[in-house]
GROMACS .gro file of C-alpha atoms in nm:
model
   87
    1UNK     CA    1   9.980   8.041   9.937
    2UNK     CA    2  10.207   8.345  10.015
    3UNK     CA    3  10.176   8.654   9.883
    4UNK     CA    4  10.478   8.945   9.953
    5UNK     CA    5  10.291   9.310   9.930
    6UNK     CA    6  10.557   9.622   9.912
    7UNK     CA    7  10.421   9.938   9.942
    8UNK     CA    8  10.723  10.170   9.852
    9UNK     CA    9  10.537  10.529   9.915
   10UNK     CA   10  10.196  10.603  10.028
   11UNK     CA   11  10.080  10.984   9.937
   12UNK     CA   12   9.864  11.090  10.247
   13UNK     CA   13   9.822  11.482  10.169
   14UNK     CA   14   9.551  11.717  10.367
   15UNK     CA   15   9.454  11.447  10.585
   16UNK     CA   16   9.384  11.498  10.981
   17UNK     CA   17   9.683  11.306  11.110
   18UNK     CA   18   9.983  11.395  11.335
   19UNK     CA   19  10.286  11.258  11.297
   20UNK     CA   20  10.239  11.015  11.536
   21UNK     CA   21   9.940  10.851  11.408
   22UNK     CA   22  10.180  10.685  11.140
   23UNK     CA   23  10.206  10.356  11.306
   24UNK     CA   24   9.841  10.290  11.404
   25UNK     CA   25   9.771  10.382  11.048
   26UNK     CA   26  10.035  10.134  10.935
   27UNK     CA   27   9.880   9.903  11.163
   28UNK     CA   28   9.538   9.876  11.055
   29UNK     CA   29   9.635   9.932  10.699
   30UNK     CA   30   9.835   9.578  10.728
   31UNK     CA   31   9.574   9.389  10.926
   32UNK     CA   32   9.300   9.512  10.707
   33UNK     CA   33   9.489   9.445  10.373
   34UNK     CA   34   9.551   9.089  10.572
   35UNK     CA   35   9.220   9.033  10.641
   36UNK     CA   36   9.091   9.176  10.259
   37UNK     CA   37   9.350   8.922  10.115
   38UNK     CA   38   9.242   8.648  10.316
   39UNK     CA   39   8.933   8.641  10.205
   40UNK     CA   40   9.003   8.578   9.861
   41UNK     CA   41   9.172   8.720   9.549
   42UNK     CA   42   9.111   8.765   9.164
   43UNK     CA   43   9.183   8.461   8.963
   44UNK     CA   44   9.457   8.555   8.808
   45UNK     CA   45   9.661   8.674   9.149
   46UNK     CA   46   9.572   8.331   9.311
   47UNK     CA   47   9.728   8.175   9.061
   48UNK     CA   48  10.064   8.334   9.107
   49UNK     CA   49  10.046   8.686   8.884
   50UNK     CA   50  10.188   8.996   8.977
   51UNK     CA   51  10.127   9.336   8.990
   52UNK     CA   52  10.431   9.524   8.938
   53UNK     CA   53  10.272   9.887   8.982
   54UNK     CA   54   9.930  10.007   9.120
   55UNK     CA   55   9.767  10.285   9.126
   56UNK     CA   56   9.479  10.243   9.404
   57UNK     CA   57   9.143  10.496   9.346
   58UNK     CA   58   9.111  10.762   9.570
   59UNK     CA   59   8.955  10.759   9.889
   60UNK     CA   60   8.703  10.999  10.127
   61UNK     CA   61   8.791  11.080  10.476
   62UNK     CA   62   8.580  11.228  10.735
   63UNK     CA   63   8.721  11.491  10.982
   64UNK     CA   64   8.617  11.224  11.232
   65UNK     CA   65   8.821  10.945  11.114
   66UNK     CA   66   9.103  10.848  11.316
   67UNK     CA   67   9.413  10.683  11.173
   68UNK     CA   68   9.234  10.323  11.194
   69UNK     CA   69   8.986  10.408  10.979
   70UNK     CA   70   9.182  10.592  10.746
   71UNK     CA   71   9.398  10.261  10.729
   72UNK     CA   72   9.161  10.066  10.675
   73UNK     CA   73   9.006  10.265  10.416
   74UNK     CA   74   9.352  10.302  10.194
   75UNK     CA   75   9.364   9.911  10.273
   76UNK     CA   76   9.007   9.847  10.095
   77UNK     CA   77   9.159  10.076   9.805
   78UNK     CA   78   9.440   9.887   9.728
   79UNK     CA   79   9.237   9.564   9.743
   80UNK     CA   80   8.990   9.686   9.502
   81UNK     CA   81   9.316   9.816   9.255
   82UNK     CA   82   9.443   9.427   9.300
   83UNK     CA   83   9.135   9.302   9.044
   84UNK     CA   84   8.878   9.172   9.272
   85UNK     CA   85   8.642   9.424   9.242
   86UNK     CA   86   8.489   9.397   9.582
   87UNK     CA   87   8.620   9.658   9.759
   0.00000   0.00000   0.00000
């Protein structure tokens, strides 16, 4: 199976970041979304549908989280927004 994800723009507003925390952001964002995906998808996008716009919920950040977590948090939003329901 392959599936081809493209983000085009990712709204990150108040958030503790600087603007060098993009990449590890990225990074775990990707792997997470990799991992997420991995793991198993709705029936519909296993069988080759696609999603031509999404609009992921909303997510809560703790002035603690670093730009992994945060990744991985926007990650488990835009899983859920895919149809699985799980995230």
């Amino acid at each position: 199976m392959s599936i081809h994800l493209h983000i085009d723009r990712l709204v990150l507003e108040g958030l503790p970041l600087s603007p060098t925390d993009g990449p590890l952001l990225q990074a775990a964002l990707e792997s997470e979304l990799t991992r997420l995906m991995g793991d198993g998808l709705s029936p519909e996008l296993a069988e080759g549908a696609a999603v031509p716009r999404l609009k992921a919920k909303g997510i809560e950040v703790a002035p603690s989280d670093g730009p992994e977590a945060i990744g991985r948090k926007i990650a488990g939003s835009v899983y859920g927004g895919l149809g699985d329901g799980r995230a």
